């Protein structure tokens, strides 16, 4: 399930090169979808704020798959409105992912963090590892890294305070390759530090064929132990 109270974005680091949201936006605009009529320009959608109230069964929701909630052009008041919706809908788990970890850190104290909000940062290569420090300082119960698309090695990560790491390769015609050794190294770091490890996919030109086996196994760990402790 995705929920997009904002749409549109700007590229900020190498992980954005083949942005999925930009590609999808082009398609949705071409299909005449009103929400995407301005293409990839950042837009606020007040009308989308009520959507989670209509979901009656518990859902896991990826917030802003078509944008970045912490983009500089999203007003603080609107980010607070989005958080209010998440606070008011505790049956749903909201996963928020950003590349603007510095803004997240700057406004963290102005947001209300309920246990159903999982906060993550994208870490695609070693040039952006400082995002992990910004995330560590934020008040979400669950903190996660999305190392996707992984385009370089991530050695000696500081995983203190991090609960979950997702790794995935880039997919598409021009996708950049992901070295198996990078993935295994991240998995070993997670094992050493007791961080849940989720391997999403190898990606590549034919992501279905490439699959998601690592060492002949799937890795689908979730940060559930911490959640169980929280709700106990
Ligand atoms: S931050 Fe995310 S949505 Fe924005 S351009 Fe980069 S990949 Fe796309």
PDB file of N, CA, C and O and ligand atoms in Angstrom, residues 8-13 15-22 40 64-68 71 97-100 122, ligand 1:
ATOM      1  N   UNK A   8       6.210  14.522  -6.629  1.00  0.00           N
ATOM      2  CA  UNK A   8       7.284  15.305  -7.236  1.00  0.00           C
ATOM      3  C   UNK A   8       8.497  15.431  -6.325  1.00  0.00           C
ATOM      4  O   UNK A   8       8.394  15.267  -5.117  1.00  0.00           O
ATOM      5  N   UNK A   9       9.633  15.720  -6.929  1.00  0.00           N
ATOM      6  CA  UNK A   9      10.882  15.768  -6.162  1.00  0.00           C
ATOM      7  C   UNK A   9      11.993  16.362  -7.032  1.00  0.00           C
ATOM      8  O   UNK A   9      11.751  16.748  -8.192  1.00  0.00           O
ATOM      9  N   UNK A  10      13.190  16.458  -6.458  1.00  0.00           N
ATOM     10  CA  UNK A  10      14.408  16.824  -7.199  1.00  0.00           C
ATOM     11  C   UNK A  10      15.476  15.802  -6.851  1.00  0.00           C
ATOM     12  O   UNK A  10      15.520  15.313  -5.729  1.00  0.00           O
ATOM     13  N   UNK A  11      16.360  15.580  -7.802  1.00  0.00           N
ATOM     14  CA  UNK A  11      17.438  14.612  -7.542  1.00  0.00           C
ATOM     15  C   UNK A  11      18.466  15.225  -6.590  1.00  0.00           C
ATOM     16  O   UNK A  11      18.800  16.407  -6.713  1.00  0.00           O
ATOM     17  N   UNK A  12      18.921  14.403  -5.674  1.00  0.00           N
ATOM     18  CA  UNK A  12      19.804  14.944  -4.625  1.00  0.00           C
ATOM     19  C   UNK A  12      21.106  14.153  -4.483  1.00  0.00           C
ATOM     20  O   UNK A  12      22.099  14.667  -3.999  1.00  0.00           O
ATOM     21  N   UNK A  13      21.110  12.888  -4.921  1.00  0.00           N
ATOM     22  CA  UNK A  13      22.349  12.102  -4.821  1.00  0.00           C
ATOM     23  C   UNK A  13      22.321  11.001  -5.873  1.00  0.00           C
ATOM     24  O   UNK A  13      21.332  10.838  -6.608  1.00  0.00           O
ATOM     25  N   UNK A  15      21.857   7.917  -5.910  1.00  0.00           N
ATOM     26  CA  UNK A  15      20.771   6.941  -5.875  1.00  0.00           C
ATOM     27  C   UNK A  15      19.557   7.378  -6.673  1.00  0.00           C
ATOM     28  O   UNK A  15      18.703   6.564  -7.037  1.00  0.00           O
ATOM     29  N   UNK A  16      19.470   8.671  -6.944  1.00  0.00           N
ATOM     30  CA  UNK A  16      18.310   9.225  -7.659  1.00  0.00           C
ATOM     31  C   UNK A  16      18.415   9.073  -9.184  1.00  0.00           C
ATOM     32  O   UNK A  16      17.456   9.407  -9.897  1.00  0.00           O
ATOM     33  N   UNK A  17      19.562   8.613  -9.673  1.00  0.00           N
ATOM     34  CA  UNK A  17      19.832   8.696 -11.115  1.00  0.00           C
ATOM     35  C   UNK A  17      18.679   8.143 -11.974  1.00  0.00           C
ATOM     36  O   UNK A  17      18.241   8.791 -12.930  1.00  0.00           O
ATOM     37  N   UNK A  18      18.200   6.968 -11.633  1.00  0.00           N
ATOM     38  CA  UNK A  18      17.104   6.376 -12.405  1.00  0.00           C
ATOM     39  C   UNK A  18      15.848   6.319 -11.525  1.00  0.00           C
ATOM     40  O   UNK A  18      15.239   5.259 -11.358  1.00  0.00           O
ATOM     41  N   UNK A  19      15.478   7.467 -10.978  1.00  0.00           N
ATOM     42  CA  UNK A  19      14.383   7.540  -9.999  1.00  0.00           C
ATOM     43  C   UNK A  19      13.096   6.891 -10.529  1.00  0.00           C
ATOM     44  O   UNK A  19      12.549   7.301 -11.550  1.00  0.00           O
ATOM     45  N   UNK A  20      12.622   5.904  -9.776  1.00  0.00           N
ATOM     46  CA  UNK A  20      11.398   5.189 -10.130  1.00  0.00           C
ATOM     47  C   UNK A  20      10.198   6.146 -10.109  1.00  0.00           C
ATOM     48  O   UNK A  20       9.313   6.089 -10.967  1.00  0.00           O
ATOM     49  N   UNK A  21      10.168   7.037  -9.114  1.00  0.00           N
ATOM     50  CA  UNK A  21       9.039   7.962  -8.983  1.00  0.00           C
ATOM     51  C   UNK A  21       8.939   8.886 -10.203  1.00  0.00           C
ATOM     52  O   UNK A  21       7.845   9.180 -10.692  1.00  0.00           O
ATOM     53  N   UNK A  22      10.086   9.321 -10.690  1.00  0.00           N
ATOM     54  CA  UNK A  22      10.089  10.209 -11.857  1.00  0.00           C
ATOM     55  C   UNK A  22       9.537   9.482 -13.089  1.00  0.00           C
ATOM     56  O   UNK A  22       8.702  10.022 -13.832  1.00  0.00           O
ATOM     57  N   UNK A  40       6.855  16.132 -12.447  1.00  0.00           N
ATOM     58  CA  UNK A  40       7.668  15.819 -11.271  1.00  0.00           C
ATOM     59  C   UNK A  40       7.940  17.057 -10.400  1.00  0.00           C
ATOM     60  O   UNK A  40       8.820  17.053  -9.552  1.00  0.00           O
ATOM     61  N   UNK A  64       4.753   8.267   0.606  1.00  0.00           N
ATOM     62  CA  UNK A  64       5.444   9.054  -0.414  1.00  0.00           C
ATOM     63  C   UNK A  64       6.387   8.241  -1.298  1.00  0.00           C
ATOM     64  O   UNK A  64       7.575   8.550  -1.418  1.00  0.00           O
ATOM     65  N   UNK A  65       5.832   7.231  -1.925  1.00  0.00           N
ATOM     66  CA  UNK A  65       6.623   6.474  -2.901  1.00  0.00           C
ATOM     67  C   UNK A  65       6.934   7.333  -4.130  1.00  0.00           C
ATOM     68  O   UNK A  65       7.828   7.009  -4.905  1.00  0.00           O
ATOM     69  N   UNK A  66       6.200   8.461  -4.292  1.00  0.00           N
ATOM     70  CA  UNK A  66       6.361   9.306  -5.484  1.00  0.00           C
ATOM     71  C   UNK A  66       6.998  10.655  -5.156  1.00  0.00           C
ATOM     72  O   UNK A  66       6.888  11.597  -5.947  1.00  0.00           O
ATOM     73  N   UNK A  67       7.646  10.741  -3.992  1.00  0.00           N
ATOM     74  CA  UNK A  67       8.176  12.040  -3.573  1.00  0.00           C
ATOM     75  C   UNK A  67       9.107  11.832  -2.384  1.00  0.00           C
ATOM     76  O   UNK A  67       9.522  10.710  -2.113  1.00  0.00           O
ATOM     77  N   UNK A  68       9.463  12.921  -1.714  1.00  0.00           N
ATOM     78  CA  UNK A  68      10.240  12.841  -0.477  1.00  0.00           C
ATOM     79  C   UNK A  68       9.598  13.814   0.504  1.00  0.00           C
ATOM     80  O   UNK A  68       9.625  15.034   0.287  1.00  0.00           O
ATOM     81  N   UNK A  71      11.452  16.980   1.626  1.00  0.00           N
ATOM     82  CA  UNK A  71      11.935  17.927   0.607  1.00  0.00           C
ATOM     83  C   UNK A  71      11.781  19.354   1.142  1.00  0.00           C
ATOM     84  O   UNK A  71      10.811  19.662   1.841  1.00  0.00           O
ATOM     85  N   UNK A  97      10.422   7.081   4.188  1.00  0.00           N
ATOM     86  CA  UNK A  97      11.821   6.983   3.754  1.00  0.00           C
ATOM     87  C   UNK A  97      12.249   8.318   3.147  1.00  0.00           C
ATOM     88  O   UNK A  97      11.501   8.906   2.361  1.00  0.00           O
ATOM     89  N   UNK A  98      13.420   8.789   3.543  1.00  0.00           N
ATOM     90  CA  UNK A  98      13.879  10.069   2.993  1.00  0.00           C
ATOM     91  C   UNK A  98      15.351  10.023   2.615  1.00  0.00           C
ATOM     92  O   UNK A  98      16.116   9.206   3.139  1.00  0.00           O
ATOM     93  N   UNK A  99      15.713  10.912   1.713  1.00  0.00           N
ATOM     94  CA  UNK A  99      17.127  11.192   1.456  1.00  0.00           C
ATOM     95  C   UNK A  99      17.500  12.532   2.082  1.00  0.00           C
ATOM     96  O   UNK A  99      18.658  12.909   2.077  1.00  0.00           O
ATOM     97  N   UNK A 100      16.482  13.259   2.594  1.00  0.00           N
ATOM     98  CA  UNK A 100      16.747  14.580   3.222  1.00  0.00           C
ATOM     99  C   UNK A 100      16.867  14.380   4.732  1.00  0.00           C
ATOM    100  O   UNK A 100      16.071  14.925   5.522  1.00  0.00           O
ATOM    101  N   UNK A 122      17.693   6.525   2.935  1.00  0.00           N
ATOM    102  CA  UNK A 122      18.320   5.785   1.839  1.00  0.00           C
ATOM    103  C   UNK A 122      19.836   5.918   1.960  1.00  0.00           C
ATOM    104  O   UNK A 122      20.347   7.026   2.153  1.00  0.00           O
TER     105      UNK A 122
HETATM  106  S1  LIG B   1      14.828  11.613  -3.451  1.00  0.00           S
HETATM  107 FE1  LIG B   1      13.670   9.804  -4.071  1.00  0.00          FE
HETATM  108  S2  LIG B   1      11.874  10.617  -5.137  1.00  0.00           S
HETATM  109 FE2  LIG B   1      13.368  12.272  -4.987  1.00  0.00          FE
HETATM  110  S3  LIG B   1      14.468  12.185  -6.927  1.00  0.00           S
HETATM  111 FE3  LIG B   1      15.616  11.003  -5.419  1.00  0.00          FE
HETATM  112  S4  LIG B   1      14.923   8.886  -5.689  1.00  0.00           S
HETATM  113 FE4  LIG B   1      13.430  10.230  -6.678  1.00  0.00          FE
END
